[in-house]
Short mmCIF file of C-alpha atoms in Angstrom, two decimals:
data_model
loop_
_atom_site.label_atom_id
_atom_site.label_comp_id
_atom_site.label_asym_id
_atom_site.label_seq_id
_atom_site.Cartn_x
_atom_site.Cartn_y
_atom_site.Cartn_z
CA SER A 1 15.58 13.16 -0.29
CA GLN A 2 14.20 11.33 -3.39
CA THR A 3 10.90 10.40 -4.22
CA ILE A 4 9.32 8.78 -7.37
CA HIS A 5 5.13 9.28 -8.30
CA GLN A 6 3.77 6.79 -10.47
CA TRP A 7 0.19 7.51 -11.49
CA PRO A 8 -2.73 5.97 -11.59
CA ALA A 9 -2.46 3.36 -9.12
CA THR A 10 -5.13 0.98 -11.11
CA LEU A 11 -6.37 1.18 -14.57
CA VAL A 12 -8.78 -0.51 -16.57
CA GLN A 13 -9.15 -0.13 -19.82
CA PRO A 14 -10.82 -1.80 -23.06
CA VAL A 15 -8.80 -3.52 -25.89
CA GLY A 16 -8.28 -0.86 -28.20
CA SER A 17 -8.09 2.00 -26.16
CA PRO A 18 -4.89 4.32 -25.80
CA LEU A 19 -3.03 4.39 -22.86
CA SER A 20 -0.56 6.87 -20.78
CA LEU A 21 1.17 6.13 -17.96
CA GLU A 22 3.21 9.19 -16.06
CA CYS A 23 6.19 8.75 -13.93
CA THR A 24 8.14 11.71 -12.35
CA VAL A 25 10.69 11.34 -9.63
CA GLU A 26 11.89 14.52 -7.33
CA GLY A 27 14.85 15.22 -5.69
CA THR A 28 17.69 14.50 -8.35
CA SER A 29 18.97 15.31 -11.43
CA ASN A 30 19.86 13.47 -14.65
CA PRO A 31 18.24 9.92 -13.37
CA ASN A 32 18.60 6.84 -15.45
CA LEU A 33 14.64 5.94 -15.87
CA TYR A 34 13.01 2.46 -16.39
CA TRP A 35 9.59 0.82 -16.93
CA TYR A 36 9.19 -2.35 -16.15
CA ARG A 37 6.04 -4.64 -16.12
CA GLN A 38 5.29 -7.65 -13.64
CA ALA A 39 2.82 -10.30 -14.71
CA ALA A 40 1.05 -12.22 -11.89
CA GLY A 41 3.38 -14.22 -9.98
CA ARG A 42 5.84 -13.99 -12.44
CA GLY A 43 9.56 -11.54 -11.94
CA LEU A 44 9.99 -8.23 -13.71
CA GLN A 45 10.25 -7.68 -17.43
CA LEU A 46 12.30 -4.09 -18.44
CA LEU A 47 10.65 -2.55 -21.05
CA PHE A 48 12.28 0.64 -21.66
CA TYR A 49 15.28 2.55 -20.01
CA SER A 50 16.47 5.99 -20.43
CA VAL A 51 19.72 7.88 -19.60
CA GLY A 52 18.69 11.33 -20.51
CA ILE A 53 15.52 13.24 -22.41
CA GLY A 54 14.82 12.10 -25.50
CA GLN A 55 16.65 9.32 -25.22
CA ILE A 56 14.61 5.87 -25.00
CA SER A 57 16.05 2.39 -25.32
CA SER A 58 13.26 -0.38 -25.89
CA GLU A 59 14.44 -3.90 -24.85
CA VAL A 60 11.43 -6.22 -26.26
CA PRO A 61 9.21 -5.44 -29.57
CA GLN A 62 5.64 -4.63 -28.34
CA ASN A 63 2.55 -2.85 -28.48
CA LEU A 64 4.10 0.28 -26.23
CA SER A 65 6.27 3.48 -26.42
CA ALA A 66 7.95 5.28 -23.79
CA SER A 67 9.18 8.82 -23.80
CA ARG A 68 11.01 11.38 -21.54
CA PRO A 69 9.91 14.68 -22.05
CA GLN A 70 11.66 16.36 -19.21
CA ASP A 71 14.44 15.37 -16.86
CA ARG A 72 12.63 13.54 -14.60
CA GLN A 73 9.45 12.15 -16.15
CA PHE A 74 8.65 9.68 -18.07
CA ILE A 75 5.52 8.38 -19.90
CA LEU A 76 4.43 4.90 -21.07
CA SER A 77 1.89 5.04 -23.64
CA SER A 78 -0.03 2.93 -26.38
CA LYS A 79 -1.63 4.06 -29.32
CA LYS A 80 -4.26 0.29 -28.84
CA LEU A 81 -4.10 -2.00 -25.82
CA LEU A 82 -3.64 -5.41 -26.15
CA LEU A 83 -5.31 -7.99 -23.60
CA SER A 84 -1.66 -9.15 -23.53
CA ASP A 85 -0.71 -5.50 -22.52
CA SER A 86 -2.76 -6.39 -19.02
CA GLY A 87 -0.11 -6.48 -15.73
CA PHE A 88 1.41 -4.81 -13.23
CA TYR A 89 3.60 -1.69 -14.57
CA LEU A 90 6.70 -0.11 -12.28
CA CYS A 91 8.79 2.84 -12.85
CA ALA A 92 11.90 2.97 -11.19
CA TRP A 93 14.79 5.34 -11.36
CA SER A 94 18.71 5.00 -10.31
CA THR A 95 21.92 7.09 -10.31
CA GLY A 96 23.44 5.52 -12.87
CA THR A 97 24.77 2.11 -14.19
CA ARG A 98 24.90 -1.00 -11.58
CA GLU A 99 23.27 0.86 -9.44
CA LYS A 100 20.10 0.13 -7.43
CA LEU A 101 16.69 0.83 -8.55
CA PHE A 102 14.29 2.96 -6.57
CA PHE A 103 10.90 1.72 -7.98
CA GLY A 104 7.62 3.39 -7.78
CA SER A 105 4.42 1.89 -6.20
CA GLY A 106 3.04 0.70 -9.63
CA THR A 107 -0.05 0.72 -12.10
CA GLN A 108 -2.45 -2.10 -11.96
CA LEU A 109 -3.18 -2.09 -15.37
CA SER A 110 -6.32 -4.52 -16.58
CA VAL A 111 -7.28 -4.85 -20.31
CA LEU A 112 -10.78 -5.94 -20.89
CA GLY B 1 20.18 -17.57 -22.28
CA GLU B 2 21.75 -15.98 -19.20
CA SER B 3 19.11 -15.45 -16.29
CA VAL B 4 18.85 -15.58 -12.39
CA GLY B 5 16.84 -17.96 -10.84
CA LEU B 6 15.56 -19.15 -7.50
CA HIS B 7 15.70 -22.03 -5.89
CA LEU B 8 12.77 -22.38 -3.84
CA PRO B 9 9.49 -20.46 -5.02
CA THR B 10 8.08 -20.20 -1.15
CA LEU B 11 9.45 -20.55 2.26
CA SER B 12 7.48 -20.68 5.59
CA VAL B 13 8.95 -19.91 8.82
CA GLN B 14 8.19 -19.32 12.22
CA GLU B 15 8.39 -15.96 13.51
CA GLY B 16 11.65 -15.47 15.40
CA ASP B 17 13.15 -18.04 13.32
CA ASN B 18 15.85 -16.88 10.68
CA SER B 19 14.95 -17.27 7.09
CA ILE B 20 17.36 -17.64 4.51
CA ILE B 21 16.79 -17.11 0.54
CA ASN B 22 18.73 -18.58 -2.02
CA CYS B 23 19.36 -17.28 -5.26
CA ALA B 24 21.31 -18.75 -8.60
CA TYR B 25 22.85 -16.87 -11.16
CA SER B 26 24.46 -18.35 -14.58
CA ASN B 27 26.09 -15.15 -15.78
CA SER B 28 29.84 -15.23 -14.47
CA ALA B 29 30.37 -11.44 -15.83
CA SER B 30 27.87 -10.21 -13.40
CA ASP B 31 29.32 -8.34 -10.59
CA TYR B 32 26.40 -6.45 -9.04
CA PHE B 33 23.58 -8.00 -7.27
CA ILE B 34 20.59 -6.57 -5.43
CA TRP B 35 17.79 -8.22 -3.15
CA TYR B 36 14.74 -6.88 -3.11
CA LYS B 37 11.45 -6.94 -1.11
CA GLN B 38 8.13 -6.69 -2.72
CA GLU B 39 5.00 -6.65 -0.83
CA SER B 40 1.51 -7.35 -2.65
CA GLY B 41 0.23 -4.73 -4.81
CA LYS B 42 3.01 -2.55 -3.84
CA GLY B 43 6.61 -1.56 -5.64
CA PRO B 44 9.83 -3.73 -5.24
CA GLN B 45 11.69 -2.32 -1.88
CA PHE B 46 15.76 -2.11 -1.97
CA ILE B 47 17.16 -4.25 0.92
CA ILE B 48 20.81 -4.83 0.48
CA ASP B 49 22.98 -5.17 -2.17
CA ILE B 50 26.48 -6.85 -2.93
CA ARG B 51 29.15 -5.95 -5.44
CA SER B 52 31.29 -9.05 -6.45
CA ASN B 53 34.68 -7.77 -4.55
CA MET B 54 33.03 -9.00 -1.57
CA ASP B 55 31.34 -11.98 -0.07
CA LYS B 56 29.50 -11.04 2.69
CA ARG B 57 27.17 -7.52 3.72
CA GLN B 58 25.31 -7.11 6.48
CA GLY B 59 22.41 -5.01 7.01
CA GLN B 60 19.96 -4.24 9.83
CA ARG B 61 19.17 -7.74 10.27
CA VAL B 62 20.10 -9.05 7.12
CA THR B 63 22.96 -10.56 5.52
CA VAL B 64 23.58 -10.87 1.84
CA LEU B 65 26.10 -13.69 0.90
CA LEU B 66 27.96 -14.42 -2.56
CA ASN B 67 29.96 -17.38 -3.84
CA LYS B 68 31.37 -16.67 -7.08
CA THR B 69 32.59 -20.06 -7.14
CA VAL B 70 29.04 -21.64 -7.80
CA LYS B 71 27.06 -18.50 -8.27
CA HIS B 72 25.10 -18.51 -5.49
CA LEU B 73 23.30 -15.70 -3.48
CA SER B 74 21.66 -15.78 -0.49
CA LEU B 75 19.72 -13.46 1.84
CA GLN B 76 19.46 -13.96 5.33
CA ILE B 77 16.77 -12.54 7.75
CA ALA B 78 17.12 -12.82 11.40
CA ALA B 79 14.37 -12.83 13.70
CA THR B 80 12.40 -12.80 11.09
CA GLN B 81 9.00 -11.11 11.67
CA PRO B 82 5.44 -11.24 10.36
CA GLY B 83 6.15 -7.80 8.52
CA ASP B 84 8.82 -9.78 6.79
CA SER B 85 5.90 -11.32 4.86
CA ALA B 86 6.65 -10.81 0.98
CA VAL B 87 8.22 -11.97 -2.52
CA TYR B 88 11.80 -11.52 -2.54
CA PHE B 89 13.81 -10.90 -5.35
CA CYS B 90 17.07 -11.16 -6.23
CA ALA B 91 18.66 -9.38 -9.32
CA GLU B 92 21.92 -9.07 -11.46
CA ASN B 93 23.77 -6.80 -13.51
CA SER B 94 26.30 -8.09 -15.86
CA GLY B 95 28.78 -5.34 -15.82
CA GLY B 96 30.08 -2.79 -18.07
CA SER B 97 27.42 0.09 -19.75
CA ASN B 98 24.88 -3.18 -18.86
CA TYR B 99 22.03 -0.70 -17.60
CA LYS B 100 19.62 -3.72 -17.42
CA LEU B 101 18.90 -5.28 -14.32
CA THR B 102 18.45 -9.03 -14.36
CA PHE B 103 15.59 -10.13 -12.02
CA GLY B 104 14.65 -13.79 -10.60
CA LYS B 105 11.27 -14.90 -10.55
CA GLY B 106 11.03 -13.94 -6.32
CA THR B 107 10.44 -16.58 -2.98
CA LEU B 108 7.25 -15.75 -1.22
CA LEU B 109 8.38 -15.82 2.53
CA THR B 110 5.57 -16.47 4.29
CA VAL B 111 6.26 -15.79 8.58
CA ASN B 112 3.89 -17.83 10.98
CA PRO B 113 3.03 -16.12 14.27
#
């Protein structure tokens, strides 16, 4: 069966520090991979998606970047965090377009 | 712009009752819809999905109804249990090569014992 791993579960970082969140998927090949952000009490906002190694599409301009160095690995990064980067970050995967997403357990990021 | 929204932000029901969570969508090109359940501090969990060539789909204790005429989606939960307490999101995809799911803001379901 397929599983998705996302870590860390919680992270507290000072403003201006770098960020690296990692997500890996097991049990499937060539998944579509996604990074979402969820503000408290709000819906999910798509940040990035990837349909293959090295292929990254950005949905919104922001202080973040994403990379996919391996087929089942998706990384969310920032060189300098802003207060507004705080939120709940979710990695997800799907088998293709117009298919259901399976989400990781999320990372609660607090930028202070 | 196009969006998916929810009629009710909160819903409180008694244990054993049936729950109905509603969702309106505005993109007439949307052809795939999903309901997710999210418990506090966790990632969303897939519940059930439906494509636009159907108007009803049933799962275990859940039913999704799609009314394309009025662009309305609902999730019915039978015999609601305390473990059903969570935020429920609807999401839609507008089809084609669109990889993006658009999520509604969510409805908080509280089940009272």
